Amino acid sequence: MCGIVGYIGPKEAVSILVEGLEKLEYRGYDSAGVAITGNGSIEILKKEGKLRALKDELNGQTYSANVGIGHTRWATHGRPSDENAHPHTDCTGKIAVVHNGIIENYLSLREWLQSQGHVFNSQTDTEVLPHLIEEFYEGDLLEAVLKASSKLEGSFALAVVSSHEPNKLVAVRQDSPLVVGLGEGEYFLASDIPALLRHTRFTYILNDGEIAVLEPDRVRVMDRQRNKINKKVLEVKWEAEQAEKGGYDHFMLKEIHEQPKALRDTFSGRIAADNSRVILDEVKITPEQIRGLKKVFITACGTAYHAGFVGKYVIERLVRLPVEVDIASEFRYRQPIIEPGTLVIIISQSGETADTLAALREAKRQGAHVIAVTNVVGSSVSREADDVIYTWAGPEIAVASTKAYTTQLASMYLIALHLATVRGTIAPGELGGILSEMKQLDAKAQLLVDNSVEIRDFAEEICSSRSLFYIGRGLDYAVAMEGSLKLKEISYIHAEAYAAGELKHGTLALIEDAVPVVALCTQKDLYDKTASNIQEVNARGASVLALAMEGFKEVEKVSDKTIYIPETHPLLAPILTVIPLQLLAYHTAVARGCDVDKPRNLAKSVTVE
Ligand code: M6R
């Protein structure tokens, strides 16, 4: 999605803004620009394409302005172009705005503004903003921004500068994230924390409906009626280096390699030393509420949805409660039946995904207790849920989610085991066994990330294939979905995941000579059945890579290549099985020369519907 940055302080603004935009590049974008104020005018520099294009434009020029805003655009209204790139200005060129989100009523606003004589230069929804502010400006920028915001429908985060009041930056948040960075004698604005980390770790996370006014010597946060809000300073614990590549070619590869640590961090302090229980002191849901549960919904998007699918199997198996998993964009519109005794688990790495947030709000509106599993402290999801379980994965920069997924799975195990313990559906022996295995997952994950030679060879083989199939049963099917999404999104090869038993009901017709099939076989109770499905595709000429649990030797007889997953409890296998699939997607994308960290058309955090 779009990225916003802002700066006000003693330093030269342009380089700080561009550096901030570089840190937001991972969000995905198609144009970039900055606006700086000074000497009674505003200077706008913007360019279609990668940030490189803007930097080339700026190259060799000197700028002295100390106040500015910047933007990376991910096109929604109007194609990527120089005119549609932000910042946008009013008719006089004295007001500049950058915006993230969608102004749903922009057409009617535009018509009205045109009838008042305003002239538009772009096809964007954003351009109504500077014109509205111009329309309402009577010597008080803040007041004009407030009046303009009150006319808007939709989700937005905006930053405004004006040469009328050059030492001021006004920011508004409504359903789209914004963070103020508190430096020493300087202030920053960003739509995401990595853009601030080089300068400060002290932040104000703005809530919906809040307005921040940044001036050289102070920051004020207020509501729409200009009532002062006393914000709590949130100290970000991430190190700036965590948001850098650290010697890896891509963020995605770095993040795959960070999984052992991310798992350790997510489990840390949450499993009793003697493996007798899960410690989830952070959740407020009471044992009484847990015992009264009748149903669980899990809702999320993309990779987080796939983590929810694993969660369903695990909770149903351990807690014996019915679980429905929903794609968040479906959940919110299908009038889900939420009765007393319903728990809703929301999963979101960013905690800002628009559909997921809307699903959370719908669940709360209907009275469910909501537990959020998220990676971003202070995110919207974390603030609105009744309970939060943080995945301690650290910043995930690559668009393709890897360590967020494995730590989401880790969190689902913790939740399932906690519920099962309270409801008495798990025997102490089984609980101890699973917890002890969980503590060994980091070391086993390490073995998998360190041994990728065979995966790389298979990637070379499939990199010119047109289509791939991923098959598995039960938990393996859930992981197959994630494996196929990873491949699609970064290598642009068509890939589908199928429940192995479903193949012969149609899809088997697509299997012909040399079609690559990735077969997952880690579940002992389904072993024979899966092996016979692998046999079915093998017999039709497919080139089969099997990922099997150590010891499942028979799989070798029906596949062309077998990679073994270190032995673990079958319920925990997904955390390990997905790692070779992530590596397969990564190496295939590299072999095809794709932009691994910034796949086409995609954004890291989908803050629009
Ligand atoms: O931030 P979220 O977890 O809510 O994001 C949900 C999806 O957009 C996300 O998981 C997406 O599918 C991944 N980037 C795919 O790798």
XYZ file of C-alpha atoms and ligand atoms in Angstrom:
625
model
C 0.000 0.000 0.000
C 1.016 3.626 -0.092
C 3.660 4.872 2.291
C 3.767 8.254 4.010
C 6.716 10.047 5.587
C 7.116 13.523 7.041
C 9.859 15.556 8.679
C 10.163 18.796 10.602
C 13.357 19.843 12.365
C 16.712 21.493 11.848
C 18.019 19.103 9.211
C 17.671 19.142 5.443
C 14.319 17.448 4.817
C 14.612 15.907 1.342
C 17.281 13.352 2.167
C 15.471 12.314 5.358
C 12.223 11.901 3.446
C 13.824 9.848 0.679
C 15.605 7.664 3.208
C 12.287 7.102 4.980
C 10.635 6.198 1.680
C 13.405 3.661 1.034
C 12.435 1.943 4.270
C 8.844 1.751 3.053
C 9.737 0.396 -0.387
C 8.716 -3.081 0.741
C 5.099 -1.985 0.980
C 4.942 -2.048 -2.815
C 4.487 1.062 -4.938
C 4.539 2.450 -8.438
C 5.533 6.110 -7.994
C 7.066 8.338 -5.358
C 7.315 12.003 -4.491
C 8.133 14.644 -1.908
C 6.931 18.169 -1.101
C 9.076 20.641 0.815
C 8.130 24.041 2.139
C 10.238 27.137 2.438
C 10.709 30.673 1.142
C 6.982 31.229 0.706
C 6.469 28.360 -1.727
C 6.195 24.620 -1.967
C 8.441 22.545 -4.150
C 7.101 19.245 -5.458
C 9.298 16.501 -6.853
C 7.555 13.331 -7.998
C 8.108 10.545 -10.451
C 6.429 7.411 -11.724
C 8.326 4.148 -11.130
C 10.696 2.940 -8.471
C 12.241 5.280 -5.932
C 15.398 5.135 -8.042
C 13.635 7.316 -10.640
C 12.899 9.981 -8.037
C 16.421 9.787 -6.672
C 17.858 10.246 -10.162
C 15.676 13.318 -10.539
C 16.949 14.738 -7.240
C 20.555 13.851 -7.968
C 22.991 16.723 -7.928
C 20.491 19.270 -6.609
C 20.703 20.918 -3.225
C 17.728 21.605 -1.043
C 17.689 23.591 2.153
C 14.078 23.103 3.328
C 13.582 21.667 6.821
C 9.949 20.671 6.497
C 8.435 18.188 4.095
C 6.259 15.192 3.347
C 6.877 12.213 1.087
C 4.922 9.351 -0.420
C 5.165 6.069 -2.237
C 1.974 5.375 -4.192
C 0.235 2.073 -4.882
C -2.311 2.950 -7.536
C -6.011 2.572 -6.805
C -7.641 5.528 -8.587
C -5.756 6.497 -11.719
C -2.900 4.586 -13.356
C 0.698 4.958 -12.199
C 2.042 8.189 -13.742
C 3.889 11.377 -12.823
C 0.595 13.346 -12.590
C -1.079 10.787 -10.384
C 1.941 10.469 -8.077
C 1.654 12.251 -4.708
C 2.026 14.903 -3.307
C -0.963 16.686 -4.828
C -1.506 20.406 -4.575
C -4.354 22.916 -4.596
C -4.949 25.495 -7.362
C -2.507 27.981 -5.837
C 0.275 25.443 -5.285
C 0.443 26.516 -1.636
C -1.009 23.377 -0.057
C 0.408 19.873 -0.591
C -1.072 16.588 0.569
C -0.016 12.947 0.631
C -2.616 10.315 1.345
C -2.941 6.615 2.038
C -6.331 4.876 1.738
C -9.390 5.549 -0.367
C -11.709 8.565 -0.363
C -14.950 6.816 -1.239
C -16.959 9.974 -1.954
C -14.251 11.646 -4.021
C -16.371 11.857 -7.194
C -19.082 13.974 -5.604
C -16.474 16.113 -3.813
C -14.604 16.591 -7.075
C -17.741 17.653 -8.919
C -18.590 20.126 -6.192
C -15.043 21.524 -6.104
C -15.017 21.873 -9.898
C -18.290 23.763 -9.690
C -16.486 26.128 -7.312
C -13.798 26.697 -9.951
C -11.098 24.258 -8.788
C -8.977 22.742 -11.530
C -7.799 19.146 -11.245
C -4.621 17.713 -12.724
C -4.871 14.021 -11.889
C -7.313 11.118 -11.861
C -6.735 10.378 -8.189
C -9.176 10.471 -5.309
C -6.448 12.198 -3.296
C -6.480 15.419 -5.287
C -9.794 16.465 -3.756
C -7.949 16.934 -0.457
C -5.690 19.901 -1.235
C -8.591 21.591 -3.040
C -10.915 21.045 -0.088
C -8.302 22.444 2.284
C -7.830 25.409 -0.056
C -11.594 25.937 -0.071
C -11.732 26.016 3.746
C -8.475 27.899 4.424
C -9.070 31.147 6.285
C -5.701 31.655 7.930
C -5.648 28.457 10.033
C -4.258 25.335 8.347
C -5.322 23.005 11.151
C -8.896 24.275 11.018
C -9.003 23.884 7.232
C -7.683 20.306 7.464
C -10.280 19.488 10.121
C -13.084 20.900 7.996
C -11.839 19.069 4.903
C -11.526 15.771 6.819
C -15.077 16.073 8.067
C -16.267 15.885 4.445
C -14.447 12.628 3.710
C -15.893 9.127 3.595
C -13.578 6.143 3.535
C -10.241 5.294 5.046
C -7.345 7.668 5.045
C -4.120 8.776 6.567
C -2.963 12.162 5.405
C -0.117 14.552 5.815
C -0.391 18.194 4.818
C 2.116 21.021 4.472
C 1.484 24.541 3.297
C 3.566 27.565 2.449
C 0.875 29.619 4.225
C 2.243 28.153 7.479
C 5.613 26.738 6.485
C 6.675 25.519 9.931
C 3.804 23.115 10.414
C 2.890 19.613 9.348
C -0.656 18.390 9.965
C -1.475 14.668 9.944
C -4.823 12.902 10.229
C -5.496 9.236 10.778
C -8.741 7.454 9.935
C -8.524 3.685 9.372
C -5.041 3.810 7.925
C -1.913 3.690 10.102
C 0.231 6.694 11.036
C 3.021 6.963 13.569
C 4.738 10.094 14.883
C 8.447 9.724 15.654
C 9.766 11.781 18.553
C 13.387 12.811 17.999
C 15.504 15.332 19.858
C 14.403 18.703 18.546
C 12.933 17.085 15.447
C 9.802 15.105 14.596
C 8.969 12.485 12.032
C 5.844 11.020 10.555
C 5.477 7.632 8.906
C 2.914 5.077 7.967
C 5.166 2.339 9.298
C 7.798 2.057 11.995
C 10.814 0.958 9.881
C 10.836 4.430 8.293
C 11.545 5.963 11.715
C 14.041 3.558 13.215
C 17.198 5.275 11.957
C 16.162 8.400 13.856
C 14.160 7.416 16.905
C 12.499 4.544 18.708
C 10.082 6.777 20.595
C 6.698 7.093 18.978
C 3.107 8.140 19.272
C 0.859 5.643 17.506
C -2.116 7.648 16.262
C -5.605 6.247 16.735
C -8.499 6.655 14.357
C -9.886 10.176 14.444
C -6.683 11.656 15.872
C -4.858 14.633 14.416
C -1.193 15.413 14.993
C 0.289 18.862 14.483
C 4.074 18.772 14.177
C 6.009 22.004 14.692
C 9.746 22.550 15.155
C 9.496 22.605 18.950
C 6.438 20.486 19.760
C 3.927 17.867 18.706
C 0.270 18.200 19.595
C -2.224 15.372 19.263
C -5.918 16.146 19.396
C -9.340 14.906 18.412
C -11.544 16.395 15.721
C -12.895 18.979 18.188
C -9.318 20.094 18.930
C -9.396 18.552 22.423
C -5.865 17.714 23.520
C -5.043 13.995 23.763
C -2.267 12.926 26.115
C -0.513 10.224 24.163
C 1.576 7.506 25.729
C 5.069 7.270 24.274
C 5.617 3.814 22.810
C 9.217 2.695 22.666
C 9.832 0.402 19.717
C 12.037 -2.507 20.731
C 13.215 -3.436 17.241
C 16.757 -2.506 16.312
C 17.192 -0.555 13.082
C 19.404 -3.393 11.789
C 16.475 -5.778 12.041
C 14.886 -3.812 9.258
C 18.027 -4.104 7.075
C 19.098 -6.996 4.832
C 22.113 -7.911 6.977
C 24.174 -9.473 4.191
C 21.369 -11.482 2.588
C 20.444 -10.870 -1.056
C 16.821 -10.366 -0.152
C 14.727 -9.617 2.908
C 12.728 -12.771 2.209
C 15.805 -14.998 2.502
C 16.896 -13.185 5.647
C 13.454 -13.629 7.151
C 13.374 -17.336 6.276
C 16.670 -17.660 8.131
C 15.346 -15.720 11.091
C 12.636 -18.295 11.762
C 14.485 -20.349 14.390
C 15.012 -17.195 16.456
C 11.490 -15.935 15.807
C 10.106 -19.243 17.075
C 12.304 -19.082 20.172
C 11.161 -15.534 20.848
C 7.490 -16.375 20.358
C 7.660 -19.364 22.714
C 9.903 -17.600 25.214
C 8.282 -17.311 28.644
C 5.120 -18.974 27.368
C 5.976 -22.618 28.102
C 6.573 -23.707 31.698
C 10.089 -24.987 32.377
C 8.696 -28.420 33.343
C 6.412 -28.500 30.274
C 3.365 -28.719 32.516
C 1.506 -25.796 30.994
C 1.312 -22.934 28.567
C 1.743 -19.517 30.188
C -0.488 -17.018 28.461
C -0.712 -14.444 31.221
C -1.364 -11.736 28.650
C -4.866 -13.017 27.818
C -7.783 -11.780 29.865
C -10.264 -14.423 28.758
C -11.187 -16.218 31.985
C -11.199 -19.979 32.616
C -14.952 -19.668 33.065
C -15.326 -18.035 29.652
C -13.084 -20.697 28.115
C -15.135 -23.482 29.656
C -18.288 -21.848 28.290
C -17.034 -21.719 24.694
C -19.196 -23.406 22.079
C -17.529 -22.350 18.885
C -14.432 -20.694 17.454
C -14.093 -18.562 14.342
C -10.683 -17.812 12.899
C -10.530 -15.025 10.362
C -7.636 -13.508 8.417
C -6.304 -12.874 4.907
C -3.690 -14.557 2.724
C -0.895 -16.249 4.582
C -2.476 -15.420 7.926
C -5.638 -17.199 6.708
C -3.537 -20.250 5.937
C -2.157 -20.113 9.475
C -5.779 -20.043 10.611
C -6.429 -23.231 8.655
C -3.714 -25.000 10.625
C -5.241 -23.473 13.761
C -8.583 -25.061 12.905
C -7.119 -28.567 12.685
C -5.157 -28.122 15.881
C -7.967 -26.603 17.962
C -10.518 -29.135 16.763
C -8.134 -31.976 17.497
C -6.986 -30.769 20.934
C -9.932 -28.753 22.247
C -12.795 -30.616 20.582
C -14.567 -27.378 19.709
C -15.954 -26.696 16.225
C -13.841 -24.145 14.365
C -14.754 -22.201 11.238
C -12.016 -20.471 9.281
C -12.979 -17.524 7.140
C -11.233 -15.239 4.735
C -11.763 -11.874 6.424
C -13.263 -10.237 3.339
C -15.901 -12.996 3.252
C -16.572 -13.100 6.983
C -17.546 -9.472 7.208
C -20.182 -9.702 4.497
C -21.697 -13.112 5.092
C -23.573 -12.246 8.278
C -21.732 -14.798 10.426
C -23.783 -16.326 13.213
C -22.051 -15.357 16.421
C -23.853 -16.667 19.469
C -22.909 -16.435 23.138
C -19.897 -18.638 23.753
C -18.165 -17.719 20.500
C -14.462 -16.968 20.436
C -13.073 -15.136 17.407
C -9.364 -15.349 16.652
C -8.055 -12.681 14.315
C -4.655 -13.237 12.709
C -2.718 -10.404 11.077
C 0.996 -9.807 10.797
C 0.615 -6.075 10.256
C -2.485 -5.668 12.390
C -3.658 -3.145 9.797
C -5.242 -5.235 7.035
C -8.510 -3.454 6.251
C -10.654 -6.565 5.803
C -9.245 -8.243 8.899
C -9.840 -5.152 10.972
C -13.393 -4.942 9.676
C -13.946 -8.623 10.559
C -12.654 -7.911 14.067
C -15.085 -5.021 14.424
C -17.967 -7.151 13.161
C -17.112 -9.897 15.656
C -16.973 -7.401 18.501
C -20.179 -5.752 17.380
C -21.870 -9.110 17.666
C -20.474 -9.622 21.159
C -17.745 -12.202 20.583
C -14.589 -12.300 22.650
C -11.763 -11.489 20.232
C -8.182 -12.684 20.525
C -5.776 -11.079 18.056
C -2.567 -12.725 16.924
C -0.395 -9.986 15.487
C 3.222 -9.016 15.024
C 2.980 -5.260 15.345
C 2.763 -3.751 18.790
C 0.294 -0.891 18.860
C -1.328 -1.899 15.548
C -5.051 -1.292 15.088
C -5.880 -4.964 15.547
C -3.892 -5.113 18.773
C -5.662 -2.072 20.137
C -9.176 -3.168 19.284
C -9.100 -6.829 20.265
C -10.023 -7.993 23.766
C -6.800 -9.971 23.993
C -3.554 -9.856 22.048
C -0.971 -12.541 21.535
C 2.070 -11.023 19.920
C 4.170 -13.034 17.529
C 7.702 -11.917 18.307
C 8.930 -12.282 14.731
C 10.508 -8.812 14.492
C 9.865 -6.605 11.467
C 8.824 -8.527 8.383
C 9.794 -6.484 5.349
C 9.481 -8.861 2.371
C 6.002 -8.835 0.899
C 5.985 -12.640 1.015
C 5.264 -13.606 4.555
C 7.531 -16.271 6.082
C 8.512 -15.794 9.701
C 5.166 -14.191 10.422
C 3.468 -17.418 9.272
C 5.571 -19.776 11.391
C 5.157 -17.595 14.471
C 1.413 -17.359 13.802
C 1.387 -21.165 13.824
C 3.382 -21.113 17.058
C 0.738 -18.831 18.556
C -2.086 -21.088 17.382
C -0.456 -24.015 19.213
C -0.164 -21.922 22.363
C -3.821 -20.905 22.166
C -5.010 -24.458 21.422
C -3.013 -25.949 24.274
C -4.169 -23.251 26.682
C -7.827 -23.841 25.781
C -7.365 -27.608 25.945
C -5.751 -27.426 29.380
C -8.496 -25.235 30.830
C -11.250 -27.368 29.306
C -9.536 -30.594 30.355
C -9.438 -32.055 26.847
C -5.755 -32.928 26.924
C -3.997 -35.368 29.230
C -0.932 -34.032 31.068
C 1.260 -36.584 29.317
C 0.241 -35.481 25.839
C 0.519 -31.807 26.812
C 4.040 -32.346 28.162
C 5.007 -34.246 25.026
C 3.814 -31.513 22.668
C 5.363 -28.709 24.738
C 8.677 -30.504 24.880
C 8.580 -30.931 21.085
C 7.692 -27.265 20.668
C 10.878 -26.312 22.450
C 12.870 -28.264 19.883
C 11.264 -26.708 16.831
C 13.803 -23.890 16.565
C 16.715 -26.330 16.269
C 14.851 -28.433 13.714
C 13.897 -25.323 11.733
C 17.588 -24.411 11.757
C 18.451 -27.725 10.075
C 15.954 -26.985 7.323
C 17.070 -23.419 6.623
C 20.698 -24.534 6.567
C 20.146 -27.346 4.063
C 18.602 -25.947 0.924
C 20.756 -27.522 -1.799
C 18.166 -30.054 -2.934
C 15.444 -27.426 -2.884
C 17.567 -25.140 -4.995
C 18.093 -27.954 -7.524
C 14.359 -28.570 -7.717
C 13.802 -24.830 -8.135
C 16.119 -24.887 -11.159
C 14.050 -27.732 -12.583
C 10.679 -26.064 -12.178
C 11.603 -22.474 -12.912
C 10.355 -22.679 -16.470
C 7.214 -24.674 -15.665
C 3.860 -23.102 -16.368
C 1.988 -24.686 -13.519
C 2.597 -26.590 -10.289
C 0.410 -28.611 -7.950
C 0.773 -28.963 -4.203
C -1.022 -31.870 -2.599
C -1.509 -33.149 0.931
C -4.118 -34.322 3.386
C -5.201 -32.801 6.686
C -2.543 -30.471 8.067
C -0.419 -31.126 4.987
C -3.202 -29.706 2.840
C -3.253 -26.556 4.972
C 0.502 -26.143 4.453
C 0.167 -26.936 0.738
C -2.075 -23.862 0.415
C 0.623 -21.678 1.892
C 3.321 -23.282 -0.270
C 1.378 -22.610 -3.448
C 0.635 -19.001 -2.465
C 4.345 -18.388 -1.826
C 5.274 -19.670 -5.267
C 2.533 -17.738 -7.069
C 3.164 -14.412 -5.455
C 6.895 -14.150 -6.001
C 7.650 -16.332 -9.049
C 4.404 -15.679 -10.979
C 4.089 -19.400 -11.778
C 0.554 -20.700 -11.542
C 0.255 -23.034 -8.567
C -2.687 -24.762 -6.916
C -3.040 -26.631 -3.662
C -5.351 -29.645 -3.534
C -6.505 -31.935 -0.829
C -4.803 -35.063 -2.162
C -7.968 -37.137 -1.938
C -9.820 -34.628 -4.115
C -7.519 -34.946 -7.129
C -9.423 -37.710 -8.797
C -12.597 -35.634 -8.702
C -11.316 -33.419 -11.487
C -7.816 -32.036 -11.200
C -6.081 -35.277 -12.051
C -6.998 -34.462 -15.654
C -4.335 -31.743 -15.573
C -1.552 -34.103 -14.591
C 0.550 -35.099 -17.573
C 4.144 -35.793 -18.353
C 6.626 -33.727 -16.337
C 4.039 -31.579 -14.525
C 5.712 -30.778 -11.191
C 3.824 -31.916 -8.098
C 4.943 -31.129 -4.570
C 3.499 -33.797 -2.280
C 3.383 -33.273 1.470
C 3.335 -36.394 3.590
C 3.975 -35.809 7.285
C 0.876 -37.214 8.969
C 1.228 -40.803 10.076
C -2.483 -41.552 10.237
C -2.901 -40.394 6.626
C 0.356 -41.802 5.342
C -1.001 -44.735 3.301
C -3.747 -42.667 1.726
C -1.385 -39.837 0.750
C 1.164 -42.298 -0.609
C -1.468 -43.767 -2.883
C -2.427 -40.268 -4.138
C 1.249 -39.613 -4.885
C 1.280 -42.895 -6.761
C -1.697 -41.683 -8.836
C 0.109 -38.561 -10.064
C 3.391 -40.375 -10.440
C 1.758 -42.973 -12.669
C 0.555 -40.156 -14.940
C 4.035 -38.811 -15.492
C 4.199 -36.043 -12.871
C 7.595 -35.073 -11.553
C 7.081 -35.451 -7.814
C 8.994 -33.753 -5.035
C 7.857 -35.279 -1.748
C 8.272 -33.617 1.622
C 7.936 -36.434 4.092
C 8.370 -36.837 7.812
C 11.620 -38.582 8.644
C 11.084 -42.325 8.660
C 8.403 -42.387 5.941
C 10.779 -44.281 3.667
C 8.101 -45.758 1.424
C 7.447 -42.316 -0.070
C 10.721 -42.576 -1.975
C 9.213 -45.379 -4.069
C 6.478 -43.156 -5.479
C 8.320 -39.859 -5.870
C 11.226 -38.573 -7.913
C 12.842 -36.747 -5.015
C 12.182 -36.851 -1.302
C 13.179 -34.277 1.260
C 12.752 -35.285 4.872
C 11.340 -33.102 7.621
C 12.983 -33.702 11.024
C 10.726 -35.890 13.125
C 8.335 -34.032 15.396
C 4.816 -34.354 16.816
C 2.480 -34.584 13.772
C 0.478 -31.534 14.890
C 3.651 -29.435 14.839
C 4.852 -30.605 11.428
C 3.447 -27.542 9.542
C 6.016 -25.224 11.153
C 8.795 -27.336 9.665
C 7.184 -28.441 6.397
C 6.594 -24.901 5.236
C 10.289 -23.976 5.373
C 11.364 -25.986 2.291
C 8.286 -24.608 0.517
C 9.324 -21.039 1.326
C 12.822 -21.808 0.067
C 11.425 -23.420 -3.078
C 9.408 -20.302 -3.864
C 12.383 -18.083 -3.105
C 14.919 -19.957 -5.267
C 12.429 -20.347 -8.109
C 11.731 -16.613 -8.113
C 15.455 -15.843 -8.051
C 16.072 -18.287 -10.918
C 13.371 -16.501 -12.915
C 14.876 -13.095 -12.177
C 11.807 -11.864 -10.286
C 11.808 -8.984 -7.854
C 11.548 -11.268 -4.819
C 10.934 -8.720 -2.082
C 8.580 -6.548 -4.109
C 6.440 -8.771 -6.313
C 4.420 -7.021 -8.984
C 0.974 -5.658 -8.062
C 1.339 -6.619 -4.410
C 1.742 -4.608 -1.248
C 2.932 -5.684 2.160
C 0.061 -4.319 4.091
C -3.358 -4.134 2.439
C -4.985 -1.212 4.178
C -7.707 -0.730 1.582
C -10.642 -3.014 0.972
O -0.673 -8.229 7.649
P -1.608 -9.367 7.442
O -1.105 -10.638 8.074
O -3.011 -9.087 7.853
O -1.614 -9.611 5.878
C -2.483 -10.532 5.295
C -2.060 -10.866 3.887
O -2.114 -9.731 3.088
C -0.648 -11.443 3.852
O -0.548 -12.566 4.685
C -0.245 -11.841 2.428
O -1.061 -12.870 1.959
C 1.212 -12.264 2.443
N 2.039 -11.135 2.225
C 1.531 -13.310 1.459
O 2.840 -13.732 1.595
